[in-house]
Coordinates of C-alpha atoms and ligand atoms in Angstrom, one line a residue:
M1 CA 0.0 0.0 0.0
T2 CA 2.9 2.4 0.4
A3 CA 5.6 3.2 -2.2
A4 CA 8.9 1.5 -1.3
G5 CA 11.5 4.1 -0.3
T6 CA 9.0 6.6 0.9
P7 CA 9.0 7.0 4.7
V8 CA 5.7 6.4 6.4
A9 CA 4.2 8.7 9.1
V10 CA 1.2 7.4 11.0
V11 CA -1.0 10.1 12.5
T12 CA -3.7 9.2 15.0
G13 CA -6.7 11.5 15.4
A14 CA -6.1 12.8 11.9
S15 CA -9.7 13.7 11.3
G16 CA -9.3 17.3 12.4
G17 CA -7.4 19.9 14.5
I18 CA -3.7 19.2 15.2
G19 CA -3.8 15.8 13.7
A20 CA -5.1 16.9 10.3
A21 CA -2.7 19.9 10.3
T22 CA 0.2 17.7 11.1
A23 CA -0.7 15.2 8.4
R24 CA -0.8 18.0 5.9
Q25 CA 2.7 19.3 6.9
L26 CA 4.3 15.9 7.1
A27 CA 2.9 15.0 3.6
A28 CA 4.4 18.2 2.3
A29 CA 7.7 17.2 3.9
G30 CA 7.7 14.1 1.8
Y31 CA 6.1 11.5 4.1
H32 CA 3.5 9.0 3.0
V33 CA 0.9 9.8 5.7
A34 CA -1.2 7.0 7.1
L35 CA -4.2 8.9 8.5
T36 CA -6.2 7.2 11.2
A37 CA -9.3 8.3 13.2
R38 CA -12.7 6.9 14.0
R39 CA -14.4 9.1 11.5
K40 CA -13.7 7.5 8.1
D41 CA -15.3 10.1 5.9
R42 CA -13.1 12.9 7.3
I43 CA -9.8 11.0 6.8
E44 CA -10.8 9.8 3.4
A45 CA -11.5 13.4 2.4
L46 CA -8.2 14.5 3.8
A47 CA -6.4 11.7 2.0
A48 CA -8.1 12.7 -1.3
E49 CA -7.0 16.3 -0.7
L50 CA -3.4 15.4 -0.1
I51 CA -3.3 13.0 -3.1
A52 CA -4.8 15.7 -5.4
A53 CA -2.0 18.0 -4.2
G54 CA 0.6 15.4 -5.3
H55 CA 1.3 13.9 -1.9
R56 CA 1.0 10.3 -0.6
A57 CA -1.7 9.5 1.8
T58 CA -3.8 6.5 3.0
A59 CA -6.9 6.6 5.2
Y60 CA -7.6 3.9 7.8
A61 CA -10.6 4.0 10.1
L62 CA -9.3 3.2 13.6
D63 CA -10.3 3.5 17.3
V64 CA -7.0 3.5 19.2
T65 CA -8.7 2.1 22.2
D66 CA -9.5 -1.1 20.3
R67 CA -6.3 -3.2 20.5
P68 CA -7.1 -5.9 18.0
A69 CA -8.0 -3.2 15.5
V70 CA -4.7 -1.4 16.2
D71 CA -2.8 -4.6 15.7
T72 CA -4.6 -5.3 12.4
F73 CA -3.7 -1.8 11.2
A74 CA -0.1 -2.2 12.2
A75 CA 0.1 -5.4 10.3
S76 CA -1.3 -3.7 7.2
L77 CA 1.7 -1.3 7.0
D78 CA 4.8 -2.1 4.8
R79 CA 6.9 0.2 7.0
C80 CA 6.6 2.8 9.7
D81 CA 9.1 5.6 10.3
V82 CA 7.2 8.1 12.4
L83 CA 4.3 7.6 14.7
I84 CA 2.4 10.7 15.8
N85 CA 0.2 9.9 18.9
N86 CA -2.2 12.7 18.6
A87 CA -5.6 11.1 19.3
G88 CA -6.9 12.3 22.7
G89 CA -8.8 15.0 24.3
A90 CA -10.6 16.3 27.4
L91 CA -14.0 15.5 28.7
G92 CA -15.5 17.8 31.3
A93 CA -14.0 20.5 33.5
D94 CA -15.5 19.6 36.9
P95 CA -13.8 19.8 40.2
V96 CA -12.4 16.6 41.8
A97 CA -15.3 16.7 44.3
T98 CA -17.9 16.3 41.6
G99 CA -16.1 15.0 38.5
D100 CA -17.6 12.0 36.7
P101 CA -15.4 8.9 37.1
A102 CA -16.7 7.7 33.7
D103 CA -15.1 10.8 32.1
W104 CA -11.8 10.2 33.9
R105 CA -11.8 6.6 32.6
T106 CA -12.6 7.6 29.0
M107 CA -9.8 10.2 29.1
Y108 CA -7.3 7.6 30.4
E109 CA -8.4 5.1 27.8
V110 CA -7.9 7.5 24.9
N111 CA -5.0 9.6 26.0
V112 CA -2.9 6.9 27.7
I113 CA -4.0 3.4 26.7
G114 CA -4.7 4.4 23.1
T115 CA -1.1 5.8 22.9
L116 CA 0.2 2.6 24.5
H117 CA -1.6 0.5 22.0
T118 CA -0.3 2.3 18.9
T119 CA 3.2 2.6 20.3
Q120 CA 3.4 -1.1 21.3
A121 CA 2.0 -2.2 18.0
L122 CA 4.3 0.0 15.8
L123 CA 7.5 -0.1 17.9
P124 CA 8.9 -3.2 16.0
A125 CA 8.4 -1.5 12.6
L126 CA 9.8 1.8 13.9
T127 CA 12.9 0.0 15.2
A128 CA 13.2 -2.0 11.9
S129 CA 13.1 1.3 10.0
G130 CA 16.6 2.0 11.4
D131 CA 15.5 5.6 12.2
G132 CA 12.2 5.7 13.9
T133 CA 10.4 8.6 15.7
V134 CA 7.6 8.4 18.2
V135 CA 5.8 11.7 19.0
I136 CA 3.5 11.9 21.9
L137 CA 1.2 14.9 22.0
S138 CA 0.8 15.6 25.7
S139 CA -0.3 19.0 26.9
T140 CA 0.8 21.7 29.4
A141 CA -1.9 19.9 31.4
G142 CA 0.6 17.0 31.7
H143 CA 3.0 19.4 33.5
A144 CA 0.9 21.4 35.9
A145 CA -2.5 21.1 37.5
Y146 CA -5.3 23.6 37.3
E147 CA -8.8 23.8 38.9
G148 CA -11.4 21.8 37.0
G149 CA -8.7 20.0 35.0
A150 CA -7.8 17.0 37.2
G151 CA -9.2 14.2 35.0
Y152 CA -7.5 15.6 31.9
V153 CA -4.3 16.6 33.9
A154 CA -4.1 13.0 35.2
A155 CA -4.5 11.5 31.8
K156 CA -1.9 13.8 30.2
N157 CA 0.5 13.1 33.0
G158 CA 0.0 9.5 32.0
A159 CA 0.9 10.3 28.4
R160 CA 4.0 12.3 29.6
V161 CA 5.2 9.5 31.8
L162 CA 4.8 7.0 29.0
A163 CA 7.0 9.2 26.8
E164 CA 9.6 9.7 29.5
T165 CA 9.8 6.0 30.5
L166 CA 9.9 4.7 26.9
R167 CA 12.8 7.0 26.1
L168 CA 14.7 5.5 29.0
E169 CA 13.8 1.9 28.1
I170 CA 14.7 2.0 24.4
V171 CA 17.9 4.1 24.5
G172 CA 20.4 2.5 22.2
T173 CA 17.8 1.5 19.6
P174 CA 17.3 3.7 16.6
V175 CA 14.1 5.3 17.8
R176 CA 13.6 8.8 19.2
V177 CA 10.8 9.7 21.6
I178 CA 9.5 13.3 21.4
E179 CA 7.0 14.9 23.7
I180 CA 5.2 18.0 22.4
A181 CA 3.2 19.8 25.1
P182 CA 0.9 22.5 23.8
G183 CA -0.9 25.0 25.9
M184 CA -4.0 26.9 24.7
V185 CA -4.7 25.8 21.1
K186 CA -7.9 26.9 19.4
T187 CA -9.2 24.1 17.3
E188 CA -12.7 23.5 16.0
E189 CA -13.4 20.7 18.4
F190 CA -11.2 20.6 21.6
A191 CA -13.3 22.8 23.8
T192 CA -16.6 21.9 22.2
T193 CA -15.9 18.2 22.9
R194 CA -14.8 19.0 26.5
F195 CA -18.1 20.8 27.1
R196 CA -20.2 18.3 25.3
G197 CA -21.4 20.6 22.5
D198 CA -22.0 23.7 24.7
E199 CA -20.6 26.3 22.4
E200 CA -21.0 29.1 24.9
K201 CA -18.8 27.4 27.5
A202 CA -16.4 26.4 24.8
A203 CA -16.1 30.0 23.6
K204 CA -15.3 31.2 27.1
V205 CA -12.0 29.2 27.0
Y206 CA -10.7 31.6 24.4
A207 CA -12.6 34.7 25.4
G208 CA -10.5 37.8 25.0
V209 CA -7.3 35.9 24.1
A210 CA -5.9 37.8 21.1
E211 CA -4.2 34.9 19.5
P212 CA -4.5 31.4 20.9
L213 CA -2.2 28.9 19.1
T214 CA -3.7 27.3 15.9
A215 CA -3.5 23.6 14.9
D216 CA -1.0 24.7 12.3
D217 CA 1.3 26.3 14.9
V218 CA 1.5 23.0 16.8
A219 CA 1.8 21.0 13.6
D220 CA 4.8 23.3 12.7
T221 CA 6.6 22.4 16.0
I222 CA 5.9 18.7 15.5
T223 CA 7.2 18.8 11.9
W224 CA 10.2 20.7 13.0
A225 CA 11.0 18.2 15.7
V226 CA 10.4 15.2 13.4
T227 CA 12.6 16.6 10.6
R228 CA 15.7 17.2 12.8
P229 CA 18.7 15.0 12.0
S230 CA 18.2 11.5 13.5
H231 CA 20.7 12.0 16.3
V232 CA 18.9 15.0 17.6
N233 CA 16.1 14.1 20.1
I234 CA 13.7 16.9 21.1
D235 CA 12.8 15.4 24.4
L236 CA 10.1 17.9 25.3
L237 CA 8.8 21.0 23.5
V238 CA 6.4 23.2 25.4
V239 CA 4.5 25.6 23.3
R240 CA 2.0 28.3 24.4
P241 CA 0.5 31.4 22.9
R242 CA 2.3 34.6 24.0
A243 CA -0.9 35.6 26.0
Q244 CA -0.6 32.5 28.2
A245 CA 2.1 32.5 30.9
S246 CA 0.8 29.4 32.7
N247 CA -2.3 27.1 32.5
S248 CA -4.2 29.6 34.7
K249 CA -2.4 32.9 33.9
V250 CA -3.9 34.0 30.6
H251 CA -4.0 37.6 29.4
R252 CA -7.6 38.4 28.2
E253 CA -8.7 41.7 26.7
L254 CA -12.4 41.8 27.6
Ligands
8X3_301 C1 -5.0 21.7 26.3 C2 -4.5 22.7 27.3 O1 -5.1 24.2 29.2 O2 -6.9 23.2 28.1 O3 -4.3 20.5 26.2 O4 -5.6 21.9 29.5 S1 -5.6 23.0 28.5

């Protein structure tokens, strides 16, 4: 399914936001991008767009929490040089006292176990490539707590620790482990999903912030990190908009 000689980059959660933007940039950088997400129509449209622009792309409907499906997907690839673990997200912004344990479980499943599934399934191919790269999209939420964020903060800490530990464990193999931790990024779905479709609450996240990061800004940092020479490992890249000094210190012009 992939052209021999063309490096393959797998992007999870490629149906929109940071995932789709990263797929576009990696395709432009010469990768055959294997787009995965649950929503098949979206990744098929993106694959068609990329192919029409002269790039290489394949769409594969996948839920990263479904391990047998992840294994079948991994077996379908001729090679894998880069894995972008982007699938993830937040559900709810309730305090610890009242947060829904089901939300916490779902966030852990997608952000941590999903990343574990794809990383385990593709590590043999990444190693066999002789120059593999694993990227884990964590978040600034994986580095500091904030009120109402505990379930997401816990899950993103899980993703961060996965990256840190894997890097220690596979040192000496030809695979890099890169963690990208974005702060406030305005995408079409992140806040809307978090607040279950409540557009008013979602809009408040970005209210008065002149320029939150865009999906393209983050894709740019990912593509930069991935395209460094192979001996250069960007362990951790934290990226925030200028208006955000910390998770809870945001400059708003209201
Ligand atoms: C998103 C950043 O501040 O909403 O990963 O947790 S935040």
